Amino acid sequence: MESIERSVSENVVRVAVSVEKYCDCSRLCSSLKLLEKRDPFVQVYCDDESFCVIKGSGEAHLETSLNFLRENIGESVSIEVSKPQAVLYETVLSNSEICMAKSPNKRNRVYVSIEPLENGIIEAFKGGFESQSLKENCDLLLNKFTNRKFTNFSSEKIWAFPKDDSPNILVNMTEGVQYLQNVKDSVIAAYSQFAQEGVICGESVRGVRLNLEDAQIRLPFKYHDIGSMGSQIHPASRRAFYGAQMKGTPRLMEPIYLVEIRTTHDVLALIFALLSKKRGYVIQQTKETTSLYFVKAYLPVIESFGFATELCDATSGRAFPNMYFDHWQII
Protein backbone atom coordinates (compact mmCIF):
# COMPACT_ATOMS: atom_id res chain seq x y z
CA MET A 1 0.00 0.00 0.00
CA GLU A 2 2.87 2.36 0.74
CA SER A 3 4.23 1.97 -2.80
CA ILE A 4 0.75 2.68 -4.24
CA GLU A 5 0.44 5.90 -2.22
CA ARG A 6 3.85 7.03 -3.38
CA SER A 7 3.00 6.32 -7.01
CA VAL A 8 0.24 8.96 -6.89
CA SER A 9 2.43 11.60 -5.27
CA GLU A 10 1.69 15.28 -5.71
CA ASN A 11 3.07 17.07 -8.75
CA VAL A 12 5.78 19.30 -7.32
CA VAL A 13 8.02 19.92 -10.36
CA ARG A 14 7.12 21.90 -13.48
CA VAL A 15 8.55 22.98 -16.81
CA ALA A 16 7.36 25.51 -19.37
CA VAL A 17 6.93 24.35 -22.95
CA SER A 18 6.52 26.57 -26.01
CA VAL A 19 6.92 26.41 -29.78
CA GLU A 20 9.16 28.67 -31.84
CA LYS A 21 6.60 29.17 -34.63
CA TYR A 22 3.06 30.24 -33.90
CA CYS A 23 1.71 28.07 -36.71
CA ASP A 24 2.76 24.98 -34.70
CA CYS A 25 0.56 25.85 -31.72
CA SER A 26 -2.24 23.51 -32.77
CA ARG A 27 0.14 20.55 -32.95
CA LEU A 28 1.48 21.38 -29.49
CA CYS A 29 -2.03 21.50 -28.02
CA SER A 30 -3.06 18.21 -29.61
CA SER A 31 0.14 16.53 -28.40
CA LEU A 32 -0.43 17.79 -24.86
CA LYS A 33 -3.98 16.39 -24.90
CA LEU A 34 -2.59 13.01 -25.91
CA LEU A 35 -0.02 13.29 -23.11
CA GLU A 36 -2.76 13.86 -20.54
CA LYS A 37 -4.68 10.83 -21.80
CA ARG A 38 -1.54 8.68 -21.73
CA ASP A 39 -0.46 9.77 -18.25
CA PRO A 40 -3.36 10.88 -16.00
CA PHE A 41 -0.91 12.01 -13.29
CA VAL A 42 0.52 14.77 -15.50
CA GLN A 43 -1.07 18.20 -15.19
CA VAL A 44 -1.03 20.64 -18.12
CA TYR A 45 -1.87 24.34 -17.84
CA CYS A 46 -1.94 26.64 -20.87
CA ASP A 47 -1.73 30.41 -20.42
CA ASP A 48 -2.17 30.80 -24.16
CA GLU A 49 -1.94 28.60 -27.23
CA SER A 50 1.84 28.91 -27.56
CA PHE A 51 2.90 28.63 -23.89
CA CYS A 52 2.05 25.74 -21.57
CA VAL A 53 3.21 24.44 -18.18
CA ILE A 54 3.61 20.72 -17.46
CA LYS A 55 3.65 19.53 -13.85
CA GLY A 56 4.93 16.15 -12.70
CA SER A 57 6.06 14.37 -9.56
CA GLY A 58 9.78 14.63 -10.32
CA GLU A 59 12.54 15.10 -12.88
CA ALA A 60 12.28 11.54 -14.19
CA HIS A 61 8.49 11.83 -14.53
CA LEU A 62 8.78 15.06 -16.51
CA GLU A 63 11.60 13.71 -18.68
CA THR A 64 9.45 10.72 -19.66
CA SER A 65 6.55 13.03 -20.51
CA LEU A 66 8.75 15.36 -22.56
CA ASN A 67 10.20 12.44 -24.51
CA PHE A 68 6.66 11.32 -25.41
CA LEU A 69 5.79 14.89 -26.38
CA ARG A 70 8.81 15.21 -28.68
CA GLU A 71 8.08 11.88 -30.34
CA ASN A 72 4.42 12.69 -30.85
CA ILE A 73 4.84 16.24 -32.10
CA GLY A 74 7.46 15.25 -34.69
CA GLU A 75 10.94 16.44 -35.59
CA SER A 76 9.61 19.18 -37.87
CA VAL A 77 8.28 21.14 -34.88
CA SER A 78 10.85 22.78 -32.63
CA ILE A 79 9.81 23.12 -28.98
CA GLU A 80 11.56 25.05 -26.24
CA VAL A 81 11.61 23.59 -22.72
CA SER A 82 12.61 25.57 -19.64
CA LYS A 83 14.69 24.25 -16.77
CA PRO A 84 12.67 22.33 -14.15
CA GLN A 85 11.36 24.37 -11.24
CA ALA A 86 9.84 23.40 -7.93
CA VAL A 87 6.17 24.24 -7.39
CA LEU A 88 5.64 26.73 -4.57
CA TYR A 89 2.50 27.66 -2.67
CA GLU A 90 1.47 30.68 -0.66
CA THR A 91 -0.24 30.45 2.72
CA VAL A 92 -0.80 32.37 5.96
CA LEU A 93 0.41 31.62 9.48
CA SER A 94 -2.09 33.55 11.58
CA ASN A 95 -5.62 34.92 11.61
CA SER A 96 -5.93 38.34 10.03
CA GLU A 97 -7.95 41.31 11.09
CA ILE A 98 -11.01 42.21 9.03
CA CYS A 99 -9.98 43.98 5.84
CA MET A 100 -12.27 46.25 3.85
CA ALA A 101 -12.14 47.12 0.15
CA LYS A 102 -14.34 49.48 -1.84
CA SER A 103 -15.69 48.95 -5.32
CA PRO A 104 -14.46 51.20 -8.17
CA ASN A 105 -17.56 53.40 -7.87
CA LYS A 106 -17.04 53.69 -4.07
CA ARG A 107 -20.65 52.64 -3.40
CA ASN A 108 -20.02 49.03 -2.28
CA ARG A 109 -17.80 47.59 0.44
CA VAL A 110 -16.57 44.07 1.15
CA TYR A 111 -15.18 42.92 4.53
CA VAL A 112 -12.99 39.81 4.57
CA SER A 113 -10.74 37.94 7.03
CA ILE A 114 -8.43 34.98 6.52
CA GLU A 115 -7.14 32.16 8.71
CA PRO A 116 -5.03 29.03 8.21
CA LEU A 117 -6.75 25.67 7.90
CA GLU A 118 -5.86 22.79 10.17
CA ASN A 119 -3.70 20.03 8.73
CA GLY A 120 -6.47 17.51 9.34
CA ILE A 121 -8.88 19.49 7.18
CA ILE A 122 -6.29 19.84 4.40
CA GLU A 123 -5.70 16.09 4.45
CA ALA A 124 -9.46 15.52 4.32
CA PHE A 125 -9.65 17.61 1.16
CA LYS A 126 -7.09 15.28 -0.41
CA GLY A 127 -9.34 12.32 0.41
CA GLY A 128 -11.74 12.94 -2.44
CA PHE A 129 -14.41 15.43 -1.36
CA GLU A 130 -14.57 16.78 -4.91
CA SER A 131 -16.27 13.61 -6.13
CA GLN A 132 -19.52 14.74 -4.43
CA SER A 133 -21.76 17.74 -5.01
CA LEU A 134 -21.03 20.99 -3.21
CA LYS A 135 -23.79 20.41 -0.62
CA GLU A 136 -22.61 16.84 0.04
CA ASN A 137 -19.02 18.07 0.34
CA CYS A 138 -20.09 20.64 2.93
CA ASP A 139 -22.10 18.10 4.90
CA LEU A 140 -19.15 15.69 4.97
CA LEU A 141 -16.84 18.44 6.17
CA LEU A 142 -19.22 19.63 8.89
CA ASN A 143 -19.86 16.11 10.16
CA LYS A 144 -16.17 15.25 10.28
CA PHE A 145 -14.99 18.43 11.98
CA THR A 146 -18.05 19.34 14.04
CA ASN A 147 -15.97 19.85 17.19
CA ARG A 148 -13.45 22.17 15.58
CA LYS A 149 -13.93 25.41 13.67
CA PHE A 150 -17.15 24.48 11.88
CA THR A 151 -19.62 24.31 14.75
CA ASN A 152 -23.09 25.82 14.28
CA PHE A 153 -22.59 25.87 10.53
CA SER A 154 -24.87 24.97 7.67
CA SER A 155 -23.77 23.78 4.26
CA GLU A 156 -25.16 26.95 2.68
CA LYS A 157 -22.49 28.96 4.49
CA ILE A 158 -19.66 27.35 2.51
CA TRP A 159 -19.61 29.00 -0.89
CA ALA A 160 -16.57 27.41 -2.51
CA PHE A 161 -14.61 24.19 -2.07
CA PRO A 162 -11.08 23.35 -3.24
CA LYS A 163 -10.30 23.06 -6.93
CA ASP A 164 -7.36 21.20 -8.45
CA ASP A 165 -4.63 20.91 -5.81
CA SER A 166 -5.26 24.05 -3.73
CA PRO A 167 -7.19 23.18 -0.54
CA ASN A 168 -8.96 26.41 0.41
CA ILE A 169 -12.54 27.27 1.28
CA LEU A 170 -14.70 30.38 1.16
CA VAL A 171 -17.21 30.82 3.99
CA ASN A 172 -20.06 33.32 4.11
CA MET A 173 -20.20 34.70 7.67
CA THR A 174 -22.64 37.52 6.93
CA GLU A 175 -26.14 37.91 8.34
CA GLY A 176 -28.95 39.79 6.62
CA VAL A 177 -26.95 41.48 3.85
CA GLN A 178 -29.23 42.76 1.13
CA TYR A 179 -28.61 41.81 -2.52
CA LEU A 180 -25.78 39.46 -1.51
CA GLN A 181 -27.14 36.59 -3.63
CA ASN A 182 -27.05 38.90 -6.66
CA VAL A 183 -23.25 39.19 -6.40
CA LYS A 184 -22.43 35.72 -5.04
CA ASP A 185 -20.97 34.54 -8.36
CA SER A 186 -18.70 37.60 -8.53
CA VAL A 187 -17.33 36.95 -5.04
CA ILE A 188 -16.69 33.29 -5.90
CA ALA A 189 -14.95 34.30 -9.14
CA ALA A 190 -12.70 36.67 -7.18
CA TYR A 191 -11.95 33.86 -4.73
CA SER A 192 -10.96 31.53 -7.59
CA GLN A 193 -8.62 34.16 -9.01
CA PHE A 194 -7.10 34.74 -5.57
CA ALA A 195 -6.58 30.99 -5.05
CA GLN A 196 -4.66 30.75 -8.33
CA GLU A 197 -2.49 33.85 -7.81
CA GLY A 198 -1.53 34.93 -4.31
CA VAL A 199 -0.25 38.32 -3.27
CA ILE A 200 3.41 37.42 -2.61
CA CYS A 201 4.61 36.24 -6.02
CA GLY A 202 1.57 35.06 -7.95
CA GLU A 203 1.75 31.40 -6.85
CA SER A 204 -1.32 29.36 -5.91
CA VAL A 205 -2.65 29.68 -2.36
CA ARG A 206 -2.88 26.60 -0.14
CA GLY A 207 -4.50 25.80 3.21
CA VAL A 208 -6.48 28.98 3.96
CA ARG A 209 -10.05 29.75 4.91
CA LEU A 210 -11.50 33.03 3.64
CA ASN A 211 -14.37 34.49 5.64
CA LEU A 212 -16.76 36.98 4.08
CA GLU A 213 -17.52 38.90 7.28
CA ASP A 214 -19.81 41.62 5.96
CA ALA A 215 -20.76 43.54 2.85
CA GLN A 216 -22.49 46.78 1.92
CA ILE A 217 -24.11 46.45 -1.48
CA ARG A 218 -26.05 49.25 -3.10
CA LEU A 219 -28.08 48.94 -6.25
CA PRO A 220 -27.10 51.01 -9.30
CA PHE A 221 -28.92 54.26 -9.89
CA LYS A 222 -30.71 52.61 -12.80
CA TYR A 223 -32.34 49.38 -11.63
CA HIS A 224 -32.07 47.79 -15.07
CA ASP A 225 -28.26 47.96 -14.68
CA ILE A 226 -28.29 45.51 -11.77
CA GLY A 227 -26.36 43.03 -13.90
CA SER A 228 -23.36 45.38 -13.86
CA MET A 229 -22.93 45.00 -10.10
CA GLY A 230 -20.54 42.10 -10.69
CA SER A 231 -18.01 44.42 -12.29
CA GLN A 232 -18.00 46.42 -9.06
CA ILE A 233 -17.98 43.58 -6.52
CA HIS A 234 -15.38 41.38 -8.25
CA PRO A 235 -12.40 43.81 -7.98
CA ALA A 236 -13.43 44.85 -4.48
CA SER A 237 -13.55 41.22 -3.31
CA ARG A 238 -10.21 40.45 -4.91
CA ARG A 239 -8.52 43.40 -3.22
CA ALA A 240 -10.10 42.45 0.11
CA PHE A 241 -8.74 38.89 -0.24
CA TYR A 242 -5.26 40.19 -1.02
CA GLY A 243 -5.38 42.62 1.89
CA ALA A 244 -6.44 39.87 4.29
CA GLN A 245 -3.56 37.67 3.12
CA MET A 246 -1.07 40.48 3.75
CA LYS A 247 -2.47 40.88 7.28
CA GLY A 248 -2.33 37.12 7.95
CA THR A 249 1.48 36.77 7.99
CA PRO A 250 1.92 35.47 4.42
CA ARG A 251 4.60 32.87 3.74
CA LEU A 252 5.77 30.65 0.91
CA MET A 253 5.67 26.85 1.15
CA GLU A 254 8.12 24.55 -0.61
CA PRO A 255 7.76 20.79 -1.26
CA ILE A 256 10.05 18.36 0.57
CA TYR A 257 11.21 14.98 -0.70
CA LEU A 258 11.76 11.93 1.47
CA VAL A 259 15.08 10.47 0.28
CA GLU A 260 15.94 6.80 0.83
CA ILE A 261 19.51 5.60 0.27
CA ARG A 262 21.10 2.18 0.78
CA THR A 263 24.86 2.33 0.86
CA THR A 264 28.01 1.12 2.56
CA HIS A 265 29.62 2.57 5.66
CA ASP A 266 32.65 4.08 3.92
CA VAL A 267 30.59 6.64 1.91
CA LEU A 268 28.19 7.79 4.66
CA ALA A 269 30.24 10.90 5.35
CA LEU A 270 30.10 11.87 1.66
CA ILE A 271 26.31 11.43 1.63
CA PHE A 272 25.82 13.52 4.77
CA ALA A 273 28.06 16.28 3.39
CA LEU A 274 26.13 16.42 0.10
CA LEU A 275 22.76 16.46 1.89
CA SER A 276 23.94 19.31 4.12
CA LYS A 277 25.09 21.23 1.06
CA LYS A 278 21.61 20.85 -0.45
CA ARG A 279 19.76 21.98 2.74
CA GLY A 280 18.82 18.38 3.49
CA TYR A 281 19.12 16.54 6.79
CA VAL A 282 19.06 12.93 7.94
CA ILE A 283 16.06 11.73 9.95
CA GLN A 284 16.91 8.03 10.25
CA GLN A 285 20.00 5.86 9.90
CA THR A 286 19.66 2.08 10.20
CA LYS A 287 22.32 -0.61 10.03
CA GLU A 288 20.86 -3.48 8.00
CA THR A 289 23.91 -5.74 7.72
CA THR A 290 27.55 -5.59 8.72
CA SER A 291 28.44 -3.15 5.95
CA LEU A 292 25.06 -2.01 4.56
CA TYR A 293 23.24 1.07 5.90
CA PHE A 294 19.79 2.45 5.17
CA VAL A 295 19.48 6.26 5.34
CA LYS A 296 16.32 8.38 5.30
CA ALA A 297 16.56 12.13 4.83
CA TYR A 298 14.49 15.18 3.94
CA LEU A 299 15.54 17.20 0.91
CA PRO A 300 13.87 20.32 -0.56
CA VAL A 301 12.61 19.64 -4.07
CA ILE A 302 14.19 22.87 -5.31
CA GLU A 303 17.59 21.46 -4.31
CA SER A 304 16.97 17.97 -5.72
CA PHE A 305 17.67 18.76 -9.38
CA GLY A 306 20.82 16.87 -10.30
CA PHE A 307 21.12 15.39 -6.80
CA ALA A 308 21.10 11.78 -8.01
CA THR A 309 23.92 12.45 -10.48
CA GLU A 310 26.01 14.30 -7.90
CA LEU A 311 25.49 11.53 -5.35
CA CYS A 312 26.55 8.82 -7.80
CA ASP A 313 29.64 10.81 -8.80
CA ALA A 314 30.62 11.55 -5.20
CA THR A 315 30.25 7.92 -4.11
CA SER A 316 31.56 6.34 -7.33
CA GLY A 317 28.20 4.68 -7.95
CA ARG A 318 27.90 3.07 -4.49
CA ALA A 319 24.81 5.08 -3.54
CA PHE A 320 21.66 5.99 -5.45
CA PRO A 321 18.66 7.85 -3.99
CA ASN A 322 14.94 7.07 -4.21
CA MET A 323 12.97 10.29 -3.74
CA TYR A 324 9.27 10.64 -2.91
CA PHE A 325 7.21 13.68 -2.06
CA ASP A 326 6.59 13.83 1.70
CA HIS A 327 5.22 17.18 2.89
CA TRP A 328 5.08 20.95 2.46
CA GLN A 329 7.32 23.18 4.57
CA ILE A 330 7.19 26.89 5.35
CA ILE A 331 10.17 28.75 3.89
mmCIF file of N, CA and C in Angstrom, residues 10 117-132 137-138 140-145 148 150 161-162 164 166-169 206:
data_model
loop_
_atom_site.group_PDB
_atom_site.id
_atom_site.type_symbol
_atom_site.label_atom_id
_atom_site.label_comp_id
_atom_site.label_asym_id
_atom_site.label_seq_id
_atom_site.Cartn_x
_atom_site.Cartn_y
_atom_site.Cartn_z
ATOM 1 N N GLU A 10 2.060 13.981 -5.164
ATOM 2 C CA GLU A 10 1.691 15.282 -5.705
ATOM 3 C C GLU A 10 2.696 15.725 -6.758
ATOM 4 N N LEU A 117 -5.993 26.901 7.654
ATOM 5 C CA LEU A 117 -6.746 25.673 7.904
ATOM 6 C C LEU A 117 -5.905 24.679 8.679
ATOM 7 N N GLU A 118 -6.562 23.835 9.441
ATOM 8 C CA GLU A 118 -5.859 22.794 10.170
ATOM 9 C C GLU A 118 -5.358 21.728 9.196
ATOM 10 N N ASN A 119 -4.268 21.072 9.583
ATOM 11 C CA ASN A 119 -3.702 20.027 8.730
ATOM 12 C C ASN A 119 -4.693 18.892 8.489
ATOM 13 N N GLY A 120 -5.496 18.574 9.497
ATOM 14 C CA GLY A 120 -6.467 17.508 9.336
ATOM 15 C C GLY A 120 -7.501 17.825 8.268
ATOM 16 N N ILE A 121 -7.900 19.092 8.186
ATOM 17 C CA ILE A 121 -8.876 19.486 7.175
ATOM 18 C C ILE A 121 -8.240 19.445 5.793
ATOM 19 N N ILE A 122 -6.986 19.882 5.688
ATOM 20 C CA ILE A 122 -6.289 19.838 4.401
ATOM 21 C C ILE A 122 -6.156 18.401 3.918
ATOM 22 N N GLU A 123 -5.815 17.500 4.834
ATOM 23 C CA GLU A 123 -5.697 16.089 4.449
ATOM 24 C C GLU A 123 -7.053 15.516 4.046
ATOM 25 N N ALA A 124 -8.123 15.994 4.690
ATOM 26 C CA ALA A 124 -9.456 15.524 4.322
ATOM 27 C C ALA A 124 -9.819 15.951 2.908
ATOM 28 N N PHE A 125 -9.391 17.150 2.515
ATOM 29 C CA PHE A 125 -9.651 17.607 1.162
ATOM 30 C C PHE A 125 -8.979 16.692 0.142
ATOM 31 N N LYS A 126 -7.810 16.156 0.500
ATOM 32 C CA LYS A 126 -7.095 15.276 -0.411
ATOM 33 C C LYS A 126 -7.739 13.894 -0.494
ATOM 34 N N GLY A 127 -8.717 13.632 0.389
ATOM 35 C CA GLY A 127 -9.338 12.321 0.412
ATOM 36 C C GLY A 127 -10.452 12.120 -0.589
ATOM 37 N N GLY A 128 -10.771 13.137 -1.382
ATOM 38 C CA GLY A 128 -11.736 12.943 -2.444
ATOM 39 C C GLY A 128 -13.078 13.599 -2.227
ATOM 40 N N PHE A 129 -13.146 14.735 -1.528
ATOM 41 C CA PHE A 129 -14.409 15.432 -1.357
ATOM 42 C C PHE A 129 -14.991 15.905 -2.692
ATOM 43 N N GLU A 130 -14.108 16.189 -3.657
ATOM 44 C CA GLU A 130 -14.568 16.781 -4.908
ATOM 45 C C GLU A 130 -15.431 15.822 -5.728
ATOM 46 N N SER A 131 -15.459 14.558 -5.382
ATOM 47 C CA SER A 131 -16.266 13.607 -6.134
ATOM 48 C C SER A 131 -17.757 13.761 -5.836
ATOM 49 N N GLN A 132 -18.121 14.536 -4.807
ATOM 50 C CA GLN A 132 -19.522 14.737 -4.433
ATOM 51 C C GLN A 132 -19.965 16.113 -4.910
ATOM 52 N N ASN A 137 -20.365 17.767 -0.153
ATOM 53 C CA ASN A 137 -19.021 18.074 0.345
ATOM 54 C C ASN A 137 -19.095 18.823 1.671
ATOM 55 N N CYS A 138 -19.957 19.833 1.716
ATOM 56 C CA CYS A 138 -20.086 20.638 2.926
ATOM 57 C C CYS A 138 -20.588 19.797 4.094
ATOM 58 N N LEU A 140 -20.231 16.575 4.537
ATOM 59 C CA LEU A 140 -19.150 15.689 4.971
ATOM 60 C C LEU A 140 -18.143 16.435 5.827
ATOM 61 N N LEU A 141 -17.811 17.649 5.409
ATOM 62 C CA LEU A 141 -16.843 18.440 6.171
ATOM 63 C C LEU A 141 -17.384 18.794 7.548
ATOM 64 N N LEU A 142 -18.638 19.222 7.616
ATOM 65 C CA LEU A 142 -19.220 19.633 8.892
ATOM 66 C C LEU A 142 -19.377 18.451 9.838
ATOM 67 N N ASN A 143 -19.724 17.292 9.310
ATOM 68 C CA ASN A 143 -19.864 16.106 10.162
ATOM 69 C C ASN A 143 -18.525 15.628 10.689
ATOM 70 N N LYS A 144 -17.477 15.762 9.883
ATOM 71 C CA LYS A 144 -16.170 15.247 10.279
ATOM 72 C C LYS A 144 -15.472 16.165 11.268
ATOM 73 N N PHE A 145 -15.694 17.478 11.142
ATOM 74 C CA PHE A 145 -14.988 18.435 11.982
ATOM 75 C C PHE A 145 -15.971 19.263 12.807
ATOM 76 N N ARG A 148 -14.582 21.269 15.811
ATOM 77 C CA ARG A 148 -13.452 22.174 15.579
ATOM 78 C C ARG A 148 -13.977 23.554 15.197
ATOM 79 N N PHE A 150 -15.971 24.449 12.717
ATOM 80 C CA PHE A 150 -17.147 24.485 11.882
ATOM 81 C C PHE A 150 -18.408 24.155 12.677
ATOM 82 N N PHE A 161 -15.458 25.278 -2.542
ATOM 83 C CA PHE A 161 -14.612 24.193 -2.073
ATOM 84 C C PHE A 161 -13.332 24.161 -2.906
ATOM 85 N N PRO A 162 -12.350 23.373 -2.495
ATOM 86 C CA PRO A 162 -11.078 23.353 -3.239
ATOM 87 C C PRO A 162 -11.253 22.911 -4.689
ATOM 88 N N ASP A 164 -8.684 21.689 -8.080
ATOM 89 C CA ASP A 164 -7.357 21.200 -8.448
ATOM 90 C C ASP A 164 -6.634 20.753 -7.195
ATOM 91 N N SER A 166 -5.369 22.951 -4.687
ATOM 92 C CA SER A 166 -5.260 24.053 -3.734
ATOM 93 C C SER A 166 -6.384 23.943 -2.708
ATOM 94 N N PRO A 167 -6.131 23.343 -1.546
ATOM 95 C CA PRO A 167 -7.186 23.177 -0.540
ATOM 96 C C PRO A 167 -7.478 24.468 0.207
ATOM 97 N N ASN A 168 -8.487 25.193 -0.244
ATOM 98 C CA ASN A 168 -8.957 26.411 0.409
ATOM 99 C C ASN A 168 -10.478 26.388 0.394
ATOM 100 N N ILE A 169 -11.085 27.155 1.284
ATOM 101 C CA ILE A 169 -12.538 27.265 1.282
ATOM 102 C C ILE A 169 -12.931 28.721 1.499
ATOM 103 N N ARG A 206 -2.600 27.930 -0.685
ATOM 104 C CA ARG A 206 -2.884 26.604 -0.138
ATOM 105 C C ARG A 206 -3.193 26.697 1.356
#
